[in-house]
CSV table of C-alpha atoms in Angstrom, one decimal:
chain,number,residue,atom,x,y,z
A,1,MET,CA,83.8,145.5,142.1
A,2,LYS,CA,84.2,147.8,139.5
A,3,ARG,CA,82.1,149.7,137.7
A,4,LYS,CA,81.8,151.3,134.1
A,5,LEU,CA,79.1,153.3,132.4
A,6,PHE,CA,77.7,152.0,129.4
A,7,THR,CA,75.8,154.8,127.2
A,8,GLY,CA,73.4,153.4,124.4
A,9,ALA,CA,70.3,154.3,122.4
A,10,SER,CA,67.1,152.5,124.2
A,11,THR,CA,64.5,151.1,121.6
A,12,THR,CA,62.5,154.5,121.6
A,13,GLY,CA,65.7,156.3,120.5
A,14,LYS,CA,66.6,158.2,123.8
A,15,VAL,CA,70.3,158.2,125.3
A,16,VAL,CA,70.3,155.9,128.4
A,17,THR,CA,73.0,155.5,130.3
A,18,GLU,CA,73.4,152.2,132.2
A,19,PRO,CA,76.5,150.7,134.9
A,20,LEU,CA,78.1,147.8,133.2
A,21,VAL,CA,79.5,145.5,135.7
A,22,VAL,CA,82.5,144.1,135.8
A,23,THR,CA,83.2,141.7,138.7
A,24,SER,CA,86.3,140.9,140.3
A,25,PHE,CA,86.6,137.4,138.9
A,26,GLU,CA,85.8,138.4,135.3
A,27,ALA,CA,88.6,140.5,135.7
A,28,ALA,CA,90.6,137.4,136.8
A,29,THR,CA,89.8,135.5,134.4
A,30,ARG,CA,90.6,137.9,131.5
A,31,ARG,CA,93.7,137.8,133.3
A,32,LYS,CA,94.4,134.2,132.7
A,33,GLY,CA,93.3,133.8,129.9
A,34,ASN,CA,96.0,136.6,128.5
A,35,LEU,CA,98.5,135.0,130.7
A,36,TYR,CA,97.6,131.5,128.7
A,37,LEU,CA,97.8,133.0,125.5
A,38,VAL,CA,101.5,134.5,125.8
A,39,ALA,CA,102.6,131.2,127.6
A,40,VAL,CA,101.4,129.3,124.1
A,41,LEU,CA,102.5,131.5,122.1
A,42,ALA,CA,106.1,131.0,123.8
A,43,LEU,CA,105.9,127.6,123.9
A,44,PHE,CA,105.3,127.4,120.0
A,45,ALA,CA,108.1,129.9,119.5
A,46,SER,CA,110.6,127.9,121.9
A,47,ILE,CA,109.9,125.0,120.0
A,48,PHE,CA,110.3,126.6,116.2
A,49,ALA,CA,113.7,128.2,118.0
A,50,PHE,CA,114.4,124.9,119.0
A,51,GLY,CA,114.0,123.4,115.3
A,52,ALA,CA,115.7,126.1,113.9
A,53,TRP,CA,118.7,126.2,115.7
A,54,THR,CA,118.8,122.4,115.1
A,55,TRP,CA,118.6,122.7,111.7
A,56,ILE,CA,121.2,125.8,111.5
A,57,GLY,CA,123.8,123.1,113.9
A,58,PHE,CA,123.4,120.4,111.6
A,59,SER,CA,123.8,122.4,108.5
A,60,LYS,CA,127.4,123.8,110.1
A,61,GLU,CA,128.6,120.5,111.3
A,62,ASN,CA,127.9,118.9,107.9
A,63,GLY,CA,129.2,121.8,105.9
A,64,GLY,CA,127.1,124.4,105.2
A,65,PRO,CA,124.1,123.9,102.5
A,66,VAL,CA,125.8,121.3,100.2
A,67,GLY,CA,126.2,119.4,103.4
A,68,LEU,CA,123.0,119.4,104.5
A,69,PHE,CA,121.4,119.5,101.1
A,70,THR,CA,123.2,115.7,101.4
A,71,GLN,CA,122.3,114.8,104.5
A,72,THR,CA,118.6,115.0,103.1
A,73,ASP,CA,115.9,113.3,100.8
A,74,PHE,CA,115.5,115.6,98.4
A,75,PRO,CA,118.5,114.2,96.3
A,76,ALA,CA,116.2,111.4,95.3
A,77,ILE,CA,113.5,113.6,94.0
A,78,VAL,CA,116.5,115.5,91.9
A,79,ILE,CA,117.9,112.5,90.8
A,80,GLY,CA,114.1,111.0,89.6
A,81,ALA,CA,113.3,114.5,87.9
A,82,GLY,CA,116.6,114.3,85.9
A,83,LEU,CA,115.9,111.4,84.8
A,84,VAL,CA,112.6,112.4,83.0
A,85,ASN,CA,114.4,115.7,81.8
A,86,SER,CA,116.8,113.3,80.1
A,87,GLY,CA,115.0,111.3,78.3
A,88,HIS,CA,114.8,108.1,80.9
A,89,GLY,CA,111.7,108.5,82.3
A,90,ALA,CA,111.5,104.8,80.9
A,91,ASN,CA,113.9,103.5,83.0
A,92,LEU,CA,113.2,105.9,86.2
A,93,TYR,CA,113.1,103.0,88.3
A,94,ASN,CA,116.4,101.5,86.8
A,95,LEU,CA,119.0,101.3,90.5
A,96,ASP,CA,121.9,101.6,87.7
A,97,LEU,CA,120.8,105.0,85.9
A,98,GLN,CA,119.8,106.3,89.2
A,99,LEU,CA,123.4,105.8,90.6
A,100,ARG,CA,124.7,107.6,87.2
A,101,GLU,CA,122.6,110.8,87.8
A,102,GLN,CA,123.9,110.5,91.7
A,103,GLN,CA,127.2,110.6,90.4
A,104,ARG,CA,126.5,113.6,87.8
A,105,ILE,CA,125.2,115.7,90.9
A,106,ARG,CA,128.2,115.1,92.8
A,107,ALA,CA,130.6,115.8,89.7
A,108,ALA,CA,128.7,119.1,89.9
A,109,GLY,CA,129.0,119.8,93.7
A,110,TYR,CA,126.3,119.6,95.0
A,111,LEU,CA,126.4,116.2,96.9
A,112,SER,CA,129.3,116.1,100.3
A,113,LEU,CA,130.0,112.3,99.2
A,114,SER,CA,133.8,110.4,99.1
A,115,PRO,CA,134.7,108.7,96.1
A,116,ASP,CA,133.9,105.3,97.7
A,117,GLU,CA,130.5,106.4,99.1
A,118,ASN,CA,129.9,107.4,95.4
A,119,LYS,CA,130.4,104.3,94.0
A,120,GLN,CA,126.9,103.2,96.1
A,121,LEU,CA,123.1,104.3,95.4
A,122,LYS,CA,122.5,106.8,98.3
A,123,TYR,CA,119.5,108.2,97.2
A,124,PRO,CA,116.8,105.9,95.6
A,125,TYR,CA,114.0,107.0,94.4
A,126,PRO,CA,110.7,105.1,95.3
A,127,TYR,CA,107.7,107.5,95.5
A,128,THR,CA,105.2,107.1,92.5
A,129,PRO,CA,106.6,108.6,89.4
A,130,PHE,CA,104.0,111.2,89.4
A,131,LEU,CA,106.1,113.4,91.5
A,132,ALA,CA,109.6,113.1,88.9
A,133,VAL,CA,107.7,113.7,86.0
A,134,LEU,CA,106.0,117.2,87.4
A,135,TRP,CA,109.3,118.1,89.0
A,136,SER,CA,110.8,117.3,85.5
A,137,PRO,CA,110.7,121.3,84.3
A,138,LEU,CA,112.3,122.4,87.4
A,139,SER,CA,115.5,120.3,87.2
A,140,ALA,CA,117.6,123.1,85.8
A,141,LEU,CA,117.3,124.8,88.5
A,142,SER,CA,120.4,124.7,91.0
A,143,PRO,CA,119.3,121.8,93.4
A,144,LEU,CA,119.9,123.7,96.7
A,145,THR,CA,118.0,126.3,94.9
A,146,GLY,CA,115.5,123.7,93.9
A,147,MET,CA,114.8,122.3,97.6
A,148,ALA,CA,113.9,126.0,99.1
A,149,VAL,CA,111.1,126.0,96.4
A,150,TRP,CA,110.2,122.2,96.9
A,151,ASP,CA,109.9,123.7,101.0
A,152,LEU,CA,108.2,127.1,100.0
A,153,ILE,CA,105.5,124.5,98.3
A,154,ASN,CA,105.3,122.4,101.6
A,155,ILE,CA,104.9,125.6,104.0
A,156,ILE,CA,101.9,126.7,101.4
A,157,GLY,CA,100.7,123.8,101.5
A,158,MET,CA,101.0,122.5,105.3
A,159,ALA,CA,99.1,126.3,106.3
A,160,GLY,CA,96.7,126.5,103.0
A,161,GLY,CA,95.9,122.5,103.8
A,162,LEU,CA,94.9,122.6,107.2
A,163,TRP,CA,93.9,125.8,108.0
A,164,PHE,CA,91.1,124.9,104.9
A,165,LEU,CA,90.1,122.3,107.7
A,166,LEU,CA,90.1,124.4,110.2
A,167,SER,CA,87.8,126.8,109.1
A,168,SER,CA,85.3,124.3,107.5
A,169,LEU,CA,85.1,122.9,111.6
A,170,PRO,CA,82.2,124.6,114.4
A,171,ILE,CA,85.4,125.6,116.8
A,172,ALA,CA,86.2,128.5,118.5
A,173,LYS,CA,88.7,131.0,116.5
A,174,THR,CA,91.5,131.0,119.3
A,175,THR,CA,91.2,127.1,118.7
A,176,ARG,CA,91.3,126.8,115.5
A,177,LEU,CA,94.6,129.3,115.5
A,178,THR,CA,96.2,127.0,118.2
A,179,LEU,CA,95.9,124.1,116.2
A,180,LEU,CA,97.4,126.0,112.9
A,181,LEU,CA,100.1,127.3,114.6
A,182,ALA,CA,100.6,124.0,116.5
A,183,GLY,CA,101.3,122.8,112.8
A,184,ILE,CA,103.5,124.7,111.4
A,185,THR,CA,105.5,125.2,114.2
A,186,CYS,CA,105.9,121.4,115.7
A,187,LEU,CA,108.8,120.0,115.7
A,188,PRO,CA,108.1,117.1,112.7
A,189,PHE,CA,107.2,119.8,110.6
A,190,ILE,CA,110.6,121.2,110.8
A,191,VAL,CA,112.0,118.0,110.5
A,192,ASN,CA,110.0,117.5,107.3
A,193,LEU,CA,111.6,120.8,105.9
A,194,GLU,CA,114.8,120.3,107.0
A,195,GLN,CA,114.5,116.6,105.0
A,196,GLY,CA,112.9,118.1,102.4
A,197,GLN,CA,110.2,115.7,102.7
A,198,SER,CA,106.4,116.1,101.5
A,199,SER,CA,104.6,116.3,104.5
A,200,GLY,CA,102.7,119.6,103.5
A,201,ILE,CA,101.5,118.3,100.4
A,202,VAL,CA,99.7,115.6,101.9
A,203,MET,CA,97.9,118.0,104.4
A,204,LEU,CA,96.7,120.2,101.5
A,205,GLY,CA,95.5,116.9,99.7
A,206,LEU,CA,94.0,115.8,103.0
A,207,GLY,CA,92.9,118.9,104.5
A,208,VAL,CA,91.2,120.5,101.3
A,209,GLY,CA,89.8,117.2,100.3
A,210,ILE,CA,88.5,116.2,103.8
A,211,GLY,CA,87.2,119.9,104.7
A,212,LEU,CA,85.4,119.8,101.1
A,213,LEU,CA,83.5,116.3,101.8
A,214,ARG,CA,82.2,117.8,104.9
A,215,ARG,CA,80.8,121.1,103.3
A,216,GLY,CA,79.4,118.7,101.1
A,217,GLN,CA,81.3,119.2,97.6
A,218,ASP,CA,82.0,115.8,97.0
A,219,LEU,CA,83.4,116.2,93.2
A,220,SER,CA,85.4,119.3,94.5
A,221,ALA,CA,86.4,117.1,97.2
A,222,GLY,CA,87.8,114.0,95.3
A,223,LEU,CA,89.8,116.5,92.8
A,224,ALA,CA,91.7,116.9,96.2
A,225,LEU,CA,92.3,114.0,97.3
A,226,GLY,CA,93.6,112.6,94.4
A,227,LEU,CA,96.9,114.9,94.7
A,228,LEU,CA,97.5,112.1,96.8
A,229,ALA,CA,98.2,109.8,94.1
A,230,LEU,CA,101.6,111.8,94.5
A,231,LYS,CA,102.0,109.4,97.7
A,232,VAL,CA,99.9,106.6,97.4
A,233,GLN,CA,99.9,105.2,100.8
A,234,TRP,CA,97.5,108.0,102.4
A,235,LEU,CA,94.2,106.7,99.9
A,236,PRO,CA,93.6,103.2,100.8
A,237,PHE,CA,91.5,103.8,103.6
A,238,ILE,CA,89.7,107.1,102.4
A,239,LEU,CA,88.9,105.4,99.3
A,240,LEU,CA,87.3,102.4,101.2
A,241,VAL,CA,84.9,104.5,102.8
A,242,LEU,CA,84.2,106.8,99.5
A,243,LEU,CA,83.5,103.4,98.3
A,244,PHE,CA,81.5,101.7,101.2
A,245,LYS,CA,79.5,105.1,101.4
A,246,GLY,CA,78.4,105.3,97.6
A,247,ARG,CA,80.2,108.6,97.3
A,248,TRP,CA,80.5,108.1,93.4
A,249,ARG,CA,80.9,112.3,92.5
A,250,ALA,CA,84.0,111.8,95.2
A,251,LEU,CA,85.2,108.9,93.8
A,252,LEU,CA,84.5,110.2,90.5
A,253,GLY,CA,86.8,113.6,91.4
A,254,VAL,CA,89.4,111.2,92.6
A,255,LEU,CA,89.4,109.0,89.9
A,256,SER,CA,89.5,111.9,87.1
A,257,THR,CA,92.6,113.8,89.2
A,258,GLY,CA,94.7,110.5,89.0
A,259,VAL,CA,93.7,109.7,85.3
A,260,ALA,CA,94.5,113.5,84.7
A,261,LEU,CA,97.4,112.9,86.4
A,262,SER,CA,98.6,109.4,84.5
A,263,LEU,CA,98.3,110.5,81.1
A,264,VAL,CA,101.0,113.2,81.6
A,265,VAL,CA,103.0,110.6,83.0
A,266,LEU,CA,102.1,108.6,80.1
A,267,LEU,CA,103.0,111.2,77.4
A,268,THR,CA,105.8,112.0,79.2
A,269,MET,CA,107.7,108.6,79.5
A,270,GLY,CA,105.6,105.9,78.2
A,271,THR,CA,104.7,102.5,79.9
A,272,GLY,CA,108.1,101.3,80.0
A,273,TRP,CA,108.4,102.3,84.1
A,274,ILE,CA,105.5,100.1,85.1
A,275,PRO,CA,107.4,97.1,85.8
A,276,GLY,CA,110.4,98.9,87.6
A,277,TYR,CA,107.6,100.6,90.1
A,278,LEU,CA,105.7,97.6,90.5
A,279,ASN,CA,108.9,95.7,92.2
A,280,ILE,CA,109.9,99.2,93.7
A,281,VAL,CA,106.3,99.1,95.4
A,282,GLN,CA,107.0,95.2,96.5
A,283,SER,CA,110.2,95.7,97.4
A,284,VAL,CA,108.6,98.9,99.9
A,285,GLN,CA,106.3,96.5,101.7
A,286,GLN,CA,109.1,93.9,102.7
A,287,TYR,CA,111.4,97.1,103.7
A,288,GLY,CA,113.9,96.4,100.9
A,289,ARG,CA,117.2,97.8,102.1
A,290,GLU,CA,118.5,98.7,98.4
A,291,LEU,CA,115.8,101.4,99.0
A,292,LEU,CA,117.3,102.0,102.6
A,293,LEU,CA,113.7,101.5,104.4
A,294,ASP,CA,114.4,100.1,107.8
A,295,PRO,CA,111.2,100.0,110.0
A,296,TRP,CA,113.0,100.9,112.9
A,297,TYR,CA,112.9,104.7,112.0
A,298,SER,CA,108.9,104.3,111.5
A,299,HIS,CA,106.7,105.6,114.9
A,300,SER,CA,103.6,103.6,113.7
A,301,LEU,CA,102.7,100.5,114.4
A,302,SER,CA,105.3,99.1,112.8
A,303,GLY,CA,107.9,101.0,114.1
A,304,GLY,CA,106.7,100.6,117.7
A,305,LEU,CA,106.9,96.3,117.2
A,306,THR,CA,110.7,96.4,115.8
A,307,ALA,CA,112.0,98.8,118.7
A,308,LEU,CA,110.1,96.1,120.9
A,309,LEU,CA,110.7,93.1,119.4
A,310,GLY,CA,114.4,94.0,117.3
A,311,ARG,CA,114.7,94.5,113.5
A,312,GLY,CA,115.6,90.7,113.9
A,313,ALA,CA,111.1,90.1,114.0
A,314,GLU,CA,110.6,92.1,110.3
A,315,ASP,CA,108.8,89.0,109.5
A,316,VAL,CA,106.7,89.1,112.3
A,317,VAL,CA,106.2,92.8,112.3
A,318,ARG,CA,104.5,92.7,108.5
A,319,VAL,CA,102.5,90.1,109.4
A,320,VAL,CA,101.4,91.6,111.9
A,321,ASN,CA,101.3,94.6,110.6
A,322,THR,CA,99.1,93.5,107.4
A,323,PHE,CA,96.2,91.8,110.0
A,324,ALA,CA,96.4,95.0,112.0
A,325,MET,CA,95.7,97.0,108.4
A,326,LEU,CA,92.4,94.6,107.5
A,327,VAL,CA,91.4,94.6,111.0
A,328,PHE,CA,91.6,98.3,111.0
A,329,ALA,CA,89.8,98.2,107.2
A,330,GLY,CA,87.1,96.0,108.6
A,331,LEU,CA,86.5,98.3,111.5
A,332,LEU,CA,86.2,101.4,109.7
A,333,LEU,CA,83.3,99.5,107.7
A,334,PHE,CA,81.8,98.4,111.0
A,335,VAL,CA,81.8,102.0,112.4
A,336,TRP,CA,80.0,103.7,109.3
A,337,ARG,CA,77.5,102.3,108.6
A,338,GLY,CA,73.9,104.9,108.7
A,339,MET,CA,73.8,107.7,107.1
A,340,TRP,CA,76.6,110.4,105.3
A,341,ARG,CA,75.9,113.1,107.3
A,342,PRO,CA,78.8,115.3,107.0
A,343,GLY,CA,79.0,118.1,109.8
A,344,THR,CA,78.2,116.5,112.4
A,345,ALA,CA,79.8,115.0,115.4
A,346,ARG,CA,80.1,111.6,114.7
A,347,TRP,CA,81.0,112.0,111.0
A,348,ASP,CA,84.4,114.4,112.3
A,349,GLY,CA,84.9,111.3,115.0
A,350,LEU,CA,84.6,108.7,112.1
A,351,MET,CA,86.8,110.5,109.9
A,352,SER,CA,89.2,111.2,112.3
A,353,LEU,CA,89.8,107.2,112.9
A,354,THR,CA,90.3,106.7,109.3
A,355,VAL,CA,93.1,109.2,109.1
A,356,LEU,CA,94.6,107.6,112.1
A,357,GLY,CA,94.0,104.4,111.1
A,358,THR,CA,96.1,105.2,108.3
A,359,LEU,CA,98.9,107.0,110.1
A,360,PHE,CA,98.8,104.0,112.7
A,361,THR,CA,99.4,101.3,110.2
A,362,ASP,CA,101.4,103.3,107.2
A,363,THR,CA,104.5,100.8,107.3
A,364,GLN,CA,107.2,104.0,106.9
A,365,LEU,CA,105.3,106.7,109.3
A,366,ASN,CA,109.0,108.6,109.9
A,367,THR,CA,109.2,111.5,112.0
A,368,HIS,CA,107.7,113.9,109.3
A,369,ASP,CA,105.0,112.4,109.0
A,370,LEU,CA,103.6,113.0,112.6
A,371,CYS,CA,102.9,116.5,111.7
A,372,LEU,CA,99.7,115.3,110.3
A,373,LEU,CA,98.6,114.1,113.5
A,374,VAL,CA,97.0,118.0,113.6
A,375,LEU,CA,94.7,116.7,111.3
A,376,PRO,CA,92.5,114.2,113.6
A,377,ALA,CA,93.3,116.4,116.4
A,378,GLY,CA,91.0,119.1,114.9
A,379,LEU,CA,88.5,116.9,113.6
A,380,ILE,CA,88.1,115.2,117.5
A,381,THR,CA,88.0,118.5,119.2
A,382,SER,CA,85.2,119.8,116.3
A,383,GLY,CA,83.1,116.8,117.3
A,384,LEU,CA,83.3,116.9,121.3
A,385,ARG,CA,82.3,120.7,121.0
A,386,LEU,CA,79.4,119.3,118.3
A,387,SER,CA,78.5,116.5,120.2
A,388,GLU,CA,79.1,118.7,124.1
A,389,THR,CA,80.7,116.3,126.2
A,390,GLY,CA,81.4,118.0,128.5
A,391,ARG,CA,84.5,120.3,130.1
A,392,LYS,CA,85.9,117.6,131.5
A,393,VAL,CA,86.1,115.3,128.8
A,394,GLU,CA,87.1,118.3,126.9
A,395,MET,CA,89.7,119.0,129.4
A,396,ARG,CA,91.3,115.7,128.8
A,397,TRP,CA,91.5,115.6,125.1
A,398,GLY,CA,92.9,119.6,125.0
A,399,LEU,CA,96.0,118.0,128.1
A,400,LEU,CA,96.7,114.7,125.6
A,401,LEU,CA,96.9,117.1,122.2
A,402,TRP,CA,99.9,119.1,124.2
A,403,VAL,CA,101.5,115.6,125.2
A,404,ALA,CA,101.4,114.9,121.3
A,405,TYR,CA,103.0,118.2,120.7
A,406,LEU,CA,105.8,118.3,123.1
A,407,ILE,CA,106.1,114.7,122.9
A,408,THR,CA,107.0,115.3,119.2
A,409,ALA,CA,109.4,117.6,120.2
A,410,LEU,CA,111.7,115.2,122.0
A,411,PRO,CA,115.0,114.7,120.3
A,412,THR,CA,114.9,111.9,118.0
A,413,GLY,CA,116.8,109.6,120.0
A,414,LEU,CA,115.0,109.9,122.7
A,415,VAL,CA,111.9,109.2,120.6
A,416,LEU,CA,113.6,106.0,118.3
A,417,ASN,CA,116.2,104.5,121.0
A,418,PRO,CA,114.0,103.4,124.1
A,419,GLN,CA,112.8,99.9,123.8
A,420,ILE,CA,109.4,101.3,124.4
A,421,ARG,CA,108.2,103.7,120.9
A,422,ILE,CA,106.3,107.0,122.5
A,423,THR,CA,105.3,108.2,119.7
A,424,THR,CA,103.9,105.1,118.7
A,425,LEU,CA,102.0,104.6,121.8
A,426,LEU,CA,100.4,108.2,121.9
A,427,MET,CA,99.3,107.4,118.8
A,428,ALA,CA,97.4,104.2,119.9
A,429,LEU,CA,95.9,106.1,122.9
A,430,MET,CA,94.6,108.8,120.4
A,431,LEU,CA,92.6,105.9,119.0
A,432,ALA,CA,91.5,104.8,122.1
A,433,TYR,CA,90.6,108.0,123.1
A,434,SER,CA,88.6,108.8,120.3
A,435,ALA,CA,86.8,105.1,119.1
A,436,PRO,CA,84.5,105.1,122.5
A,437,LEU,CA,83.6,109.0,121.6
A,438,VAL,CA,81.9,107.7,118.1
A,439,ARG,CA,79.9,105.6,120.1
A,440,ARG,CA,79.6,107.1,123.9
A,441,HIS,CA,79.5,110.4,122.8
A,442,PHE,CA,78.1,110.9,119.5
A,443,PRO,CA,74.7,110.1,118.5
A,444,SER,CA,74.1,106.8,117.9
A,445,ARG,CA,72.9,107.5,114.1
A,446,VAL,CA,74.8,109.2,111.7
């Protein structure tokens, strides 16, 4: 046993000296804590380094920055923004015009496509018109520079949105920092940057919106959630909950952002794009091959069923996934009954279920989207802490999160090729684990 002396002032103002006892047990606990922290940081650094190394290797194999750019999804945004900037916004969803824009970019030396490959549309624009219009002022930039700016925006959105949510949760500082580092170092987020995708922007809207809802700032929360109009598939379940709970100020905020974005689009390119967009929405739901959509690449329920049943069962998969969405919508209405009390354990658990349900039933949940699992992870961690469920329950949940972090870091082939999709099972396990918490461990009334 070691002893140290503590010198300080008493309540009477006199200086006193008392022994401060630091037992060998406490010292050993501190050493274990430091070793654990070092191990965690080493793991994060290793996963991030692995992702960066594969990115560099992929770039070299495909011929440097142009070859890497060619293999990403970002050319679709460049094509859409280019059509808007050139005055063809009304025909944004015309696939022939998109092909002409692709050929123009290739002629400028920014796409490594053979003449035969360039005869077919490789980068259809399947997103909402908002994204193309907002990015159109940057069309003058080199596509490579534009992708760098896009990735920077995603990094800021991912870190900022996640940190805003985590800072709204009553969890330990070390836990908060661990979840933040897990989010920005996980392989799915590296894939997001590599492919020029938008999960960081989705995290910004979700993280800030849910964080503000938890703080009771409904109008501001709605304004933030309205950003999800850029990726509209993330909105339905949250809007359903807000409507069911009568959170009119939040809904007003969502509507305000949506109206503002719509006005920008209408003033920029009129209404001629609407029929084409409706056709695109229908094609997306049917996994339209002209949009290069394939449920086999999805990690959600549709992807898991496709891996299990094969590509020939796409009609069955679509029906089952639609049924699952309806069932989950009914489940959310059932569990969200009672008073709206943000800041409670039950509210955190219910909101995590809402987000997990969105992820699990998304028809096209690709690898980069898996980085968003850190959001329900933080909410459930907060719910467990507030409900004081016990050390064992928290340890099991923490172990599940580490398993999730490592599973999503596996090479893509190991995840997508087996008949059983382990990432789909992971989300199902998170749902199965968190759903009973709402009833068993959280207060029975909100």
